[in-house]
Amino acid sequence: MHIAEGYLPPAHAVAWTVAAAPFVAHGVRALTREVKAHPESTLLLGASGAFTFVLSALKIPSVTGSCSHPTGTGLGAILFRPPIMAVLGTITLLFQALLLAHGGLTTLGANAFSMAIVGPWAGFGVYWLLRRFDVPLMVSVFFGAFVADLSTYCVTSVQLALAFPDPSSGVVGSLAKFGSIFAVTQIPLAVSEGLLTVLVMRLLTQSSKGDLARLGVLPMKKEAVAR
């Protein structure tokens, strides 16, 4: 998913950076409010960022000759909502570009738009919709993480197709090629990430019930609501 340093034409790199900037700025304000209002959230915020960093740093060679990896953004989006995940995801991508040579500074905007913005919003949207229909929590978490992962790669395919249209079939043909390259390995990876996210959420429901209730993931106790 990480588009390499210098791979995008300058105009595309600038355009994606401009597109991502308002979401990140909004996320900074949301993150600041969350920390000020609930300092106890700091540990869980850090854990969400670390989860994203570790999973998205894994580079798994695919049968198509490219590399794929989980994204880890679904968990943070479910816990703290997509705006905050836009900040955590962008920070993750920045450190990976500087320390691991994953992605790059010129492509940070494009990578942030796909992994830190679209992925969390798509995943949270699916999770929210399923919960509104009373789908069990862990099933909703699985599909939220699954969609957050897979939608990231769909957007990356669009970004690459726009930057490098096929000489004969144009953007549509290029999108089909890039999409097929990523889809071969990303679907099983998205399933794996969904299962791992469910496991982490199960652990959190045992150790951090109060935080999850405050964040709206778990229902609040009746006595707490009465107060």
PDB file of N, CA, C and O in Angstrom, residues 150-183:
ATOM      1  N   LEU A 150      -9.309  -3.432   3.351  1.00  0.00           N
ATOM      2  CA  LEU A 150      -9.496  -3.622   1.914  1.00  0.00           C
ATOM      3  C   LEU A 150      -9.757  -2.309   1.182  1.00  0.00           C
ATOM      4  O   LEU A 150      -9.269  -2.107   0.065  1.00  0.00           O
ATOM      5  N   SER A 151     -10.512  -1.399   1.799  1.00  0.00           N
ATOM      6  CA  SER A 151     -10.808  -0.123   1.136  1.00  0.00           C
ATOM      7  C   SER A 151      -9.555   0.714   0.947  1.00  0.00           C
ATOM      8  O   SER A 151      -9.453   1.490  -0.018  1.00  0.00           O
ATOM      9  N   THR A 152      -8.587   0.557   1.848  1.00  0.00           N
ATOM     10  CA  THR A 152      -7.324   1.272   1.696  1.00  0.00           C
ATOM     11  C   THR A 152      -6.658   0.901   0.385  1.00  0.00           C
ATOM     12  O   THR A 152      -6.172   1.763  -0.365  1.00  0.00           O
ATOM     13  N   TYR A 153      -6.632  -0.373   0.082  1.00  0.00           N
ATOM     14  CA  TYR A 153      -5.991  -0.836  -1.142  1.00  0.00           C
ATOM     15  C   TYR A 153      -6.793  -0.482  -2.383  1.00  0.00           C
ATOM     16  O   TYR A 153      -6.230  -0.280  -3.458  1.00  0.00           O
ATOM     17  N   CYS A 154      -8.106  -0.395  -2.249  1.00  0.00           N
ATOM     18  CA  CYS A 154      -8.931   0.055  -3.371  1.00  0.00           C
ATOM     19  C   CYS A 154      -8.596   1.500  -3.729  1.00  0.00           C
ATOM     20  O   CYS A 154      -8.476   1.849  -4.910  1.00  0.00           O
ATOM     21  N   VAL A 155      -8.445   2.346  -2.702  1.00  0.00           N
ATOM     22  CA  VAL A 155      -8.113   3.744  -2.954  1.00  0.00           C
ATOM     23  C   VAL A 155      -6.707   3.877  -3.529  1.00  0.00           C
ATOM     24  O   VAL A 155      -6.468   4.674  -4.437  1.00  0.00           O
ATOM     25  N   THR A 156      -5.769   3.093  -3.018  1.00  0.00           N
ATOM     26  CA  THR A 156      -4.414   3.123  -3.572  1.00  0.00           C
ATOM     27  C   THR A 156      -4.426   2.733  -5.044  1.00  0.00           C
ATOM     28  O   THR A 156      -3.705   3.326  -5.855  1.00  0.00           O
ATOM     29  N   SER A 157      -5.248   1.757  -5.405  1.00  0.00           N
ATOM     30  CA  SER A 157      -5.365   1.357  -6.809  1.00  0.00           C
ATOM     31  C   SER A 157      -5.875   2.519  -7.653  1.00  0.00           C
ATOM     32  O   SER A 157      -5.392   2.747  -8.770  1.00  0.00           O
ATOM     33  N   VAL A 158      -6.851   3.257  -7.131  1.00  0.00           N
ATOM     34  CA  VAL A 158      -7.372   4.423  -7.849  1.00  0.00           C
ATOM     35  C   VAL A 158      -6.290   5.488  -7.997  1.00  0.00           C
ATOM     36  O   VAL A 158      -6.123   6.092  -9.067  1.00  0.00           O
ATOM     37  N   GLN A 159      -5.547   5.731  -6.923  1.00  0.00           N
ATOM     38  CA  GLN A 159      -4.482   6.740  -6.971  1.00  0.00           C
ATOM     39  C   GLN A 159      -3.443   6.402  -8.038  1.00  0.00           C
ATOM     40  O   GLN A 159      -3.008   7.273  -8.799  1.00  0.00           O
ATOM     41  N   LEU A 160      -3.036   5.149  -8.085  1.00  0.00           N
ATOM     42  CA  LEU A 160      -2.033   4.733  -9.062  1.00  0.00           C
ATOM     43  C   LEU A 160      -2.602   4.749 -10.477  1.00  0.00           C
ATOM     44  O   LEU A 160      -1.899   5.089 -11.438  1.00  0.00           O
ATOM     45  N   ALA A 161      -3.873   4.370 -10.616  1.00  0.00           N
ATOM     46  CA  ALA A 161      -4.494   4.379 -11.938  1.00  0.00           C
ATOM     47  C   ALA A 161      -4.608   5.798 -12.486  1.00  0.00           C
ATOM     48  O   ALA A 161      -4.389   6.039 -13.686  1.00  0.00           O
ATOM     49  N   LEU A 162      -4.941   6.753 -11.626  1.00  0.00           N
ATOM     50  CA  LEU A 162      -5.019   8.149 -12.059  1.00  0.00           C
ATOM     51  C   LEU A 162      -3.652   8.692 -12.452  1.00  0.00           C
ATOM     52  O   LEU A 162      -3.531   9.495 -13.384  1.00  0.00           O
ATOM     53  N   ALA A 163      -2.630   8.256 -11.729  1.00  0.00           N
ATOM     54  CA  ALA A 163      -1.278   8.750 -12.006  1.00  0.00           C
ATOM     55  C   ALA A 163      -0.672   8.085 -13.242  1.00  0.00           C
ATOM     56  O   ALA A 163       0.110   8.719 -13.967  1.00  0.00           O
ATOM     57  N   PHE A 164      -1.038   6.827 -13.470  1.00  0.00           N
ATOM     58  CA  PHE A 164      -0.420   6.076 -14.568  1.00  0.00           C
ATOM     59  C   PHE A 164      -1.490   5.351 -15.382  1.00  0.00           C
ATOM     60  O   PHE A 164      -1.621   4.131 -15.317  1.00  0.00           O
ATOM     61  N   PRO A 165      -2.278   6.110 -16.169  1.00  0.00           N
ATOM     62  CA  PRO A 165      -3.316   5.468 -16.988  1.00  0.00           C
ATOM     63  C   PRO A 165      -2.696   4.576 -18.065  1.00  0.00           C
ATOM     64  O   PRO A 165      -1.601   4.845 -18.556  1.00  0.00           O
ATOM     65  N   ASP A 166      -3.407   3.527 -18.399  1.00  0.00           N
ATOM     66  CA  ASP A 166      -2.937   2.608 -19.437  1.00  0.00           C
ATOM     67  C   ASP A 166      -2.953   3.306 -20.793  1.00  0.00           C
ATOM     68  O   ASP A 166      -3.912   4.024 -21.105  1.00  0.00           O
ATOM     69  N   PRO A 167      -1.914   3.139 -21.614  1.00  0.00           N
ATOM     70  CA  PRO A 167      -1.860   3.826 -22.913  1.00  0.00           C
ATOM     71  C   PRO A 167      -3.044   3.508 -23.828  1.00  0.00           C
ATOM     72  O   PRO A 167      -3.461   4.365 -24.614  1.00  0.00           O
ATOM     73  N   SER A 168      -3.585   2.310 -23.711  1.00  0.00           N
ATOM     74  CA  SER A 168      -4.670   1.925 -24.610  1.00  0.00           C
ATOM     75  C   SER A 168      -6.052   1.993 -23.957  1.00  0.00           C
ATOM     76  O   SER A 168      -7.021   2.431 -24.572  1.00  0.00           O
ATOM     77  N   SER A 169      -6.150   1.544 -22.686  1.00  0.00           N
ATOM     78  CA  SER A 169      -7.461   1.487 -22.030  1.00  0.00           C
ATOM     79  C   SER A 169      -7.683   2.587 -21.012  1.00  0.00           C
ATOM     80  O   SER A 169      -8.723   2.627 -20.351  1.00  0.00           O
ATOM     81  N   GLY A 170      -6.707   3.476 -20.812  1.00  0.00           N
ATOM     82  CA  GLY A 170      -6.870   4.621 -19.934  1.00  0.00           C
ATOM     83  C   GLY A 170      -6.909   4.272 -18.457  1.00  0.00           C
ATOM     84  O   GLY A 170      -6.380   3.238 -18.025  1.00  0.00           O
ATOM     85  N   VAL A 171      -7.576   5.123 -17.692  1.00  0.00           N
ATOM     86  CA  VAL A 171      -7.626   4.960 -16.244  1.00  0.00           C
ATOM     87  C   VAL A 171      -8.357   3.674 -15.853  1.00  0.00           C
ATOM     88  O   VAL A 171      -7.943   2.971 -14.937  1.00  0.00           O
ATOM     89  N   VAL A 172      -9.431   3.355 -16.583  1.00  0.00           N
ATOM     90  CA  VAL A 172     -10.211   2.162 -16.245  1.00  0.00           C
ATOM     91  C   VAL A 172      -9.364   0.895 -16.394  1.00  0.00           C
ATOM     92  O   VAL A 172      -9.360   0.015 -15.523  1.00  0.00           O
ATOM     93  N   GLY A 173      -8.625   0.804 -17.490  1.00  0.00           N
ATOM     94  CA  GLY A 173      -7.770  -0.355 -17.700  1.00  0.00           C
ATOM     95  C   GLY A 173      -6.666  -0.436 -16.662  1.00  0.00           C
ATOM     96  O   GLY A 173      -6.338  -1.521 -16.166  1.00  0.00           O
ATOM     97  N   SER A 174      -6.087   0.715 -16.345  1.00  0.00           N
ATOM     98  CA  SER A 174      -5.032   0.747 -15.333  1.00  0.00           C
ATOM     99  C   SER A 174      -5.578   0.364 -13.967  1.00  0.00           C
ATOM    100  O   SER A 174      -4.926  -0.367 -13.200  1.00  0.00           O
ATOM    101  N   LEU A 175      -6.797   0.819 -13.649  1.00  0.00           N
ATOM    102  CA  LEU A 175      -7.417   0.481 -12.366  1.00  0.00           C
ATOM    103  C   LEU A 175      -7.647  -1.026 -12.257  1.00  0.00           C
ATOM    104  O   LEU A 175      -7.432  -1.616 -11.200  1.00  0.00           O
ATOM    105  N   ALA A 176      -8.059  -1.645 -13.360  1.00  0.00           N
ATOM    106  CA  ALA A 176      -8.271  -3.091 -13.348  1.00  0.00           C
ATOM    107  C   ALA A 176      -6.961  -3.831 -13.079  1.00  0.00           C
ATOM    108  O   ALA A 176      -6.930  -4.819 -12.336  1.00  0.00           O
ATOM    109  N   LYS A 177      -5.878  -3.332 -13.645  1.00  0.00           N
ATOM    110  CA  LYS A 177      -4.582  -3.983 -13.439  1.00  0.00           C
ATOM    111  C   LYS A 177      -4.099  -3.818 -12.001  1.00  0.00           C
ATOM    112  O   LYS A 177      -3.714  -4.794 -11.349  1.00  0.00           O
ATOM    113  N   PHE A 178      -4.115  -2.584 -11.510  1.00  0.00           N
ATOM    114  CA  PHE A 178      -3.646  -2.353 -10.140  1.00  0.00           C
ATOM    115  C   PHE A 178      -4.547  -3.067  -9.132  1.00  0.00           C
ATOM    116  O   PHE A 178      -4.068  -3.641  -8.147  1.00  0.00           O
ATOM    117  N   GLY A 179      -5.863  -3.026  -9.361  1.00  0.00           N
ATOM    118  CA  GLY A 179      -6.780  -3.683  -8.446  1.00  0.00           C
ATOM    119  C   GLY A 179      -6.566  -5.180  -8.381  1.00  0.00           C
ATOM    120  O   GLY A 179      -6.601  -5.789  -7.307  1.00  0.00           O
ATOM    121  N   SER A 180      -6.311  -5.792  -9.533  1.00  0.00           N
ATOM    122  CA  SER A 180      -6.094  -7.240  -9.546  1.00  0.00           C
ATOM    123  C   SER A 180      -4.789  -7.608  -8.846  1.00  0.00           C
ATOM    124  O   SER A 180      -4.695  -8.648  -8.184  1.00  0.00           O
ATOM    125  N   ILE A 181      -3.783  -6.750  -8.965  1.00  0.00           N
ATOM    126  CA  ILE A 181      -2.503  -7.015  -8.292  1.00  0.00           C
ATOM    127  C   ILE A 181      -2.683  -7.038  -6.781  1.00  0.00           C
ATOM    128  O   ILE A 181      -2.209  -7.934  -6.080  1.00  0.00           O
ATOM    129  N   PHE A 182      -3.410  -6.054  -6.256  1.00  0.00           N
ATOM    130  CA  PHE A 182      -3.577  -5.972  -4.814  1.00  0.00           C
ATOM    131  C   PHE A 182      -4.580  -7.000  -4.295  1.00  0.00           C
ATOM    132  O   PHE A 182      -4.402  -7.561  -3.206  1.00  0.00           O
ATOM    133  N   ALA A 183      -5.649  -7.250  -5.058  1.00  0.00           N
ATOM    134  CA  ALA A 183      -6.740  -8.083  -4.552  1.00  0.00           C
ATOM    135  C   ALA A 183      -6.319  -9.522  -4.306  1.00  0.00           C
ATOM    136  O   ALA A 183      -6.877 -10.187  -3.432  1.00  0.00           O
TER     137      ALA A 183
END
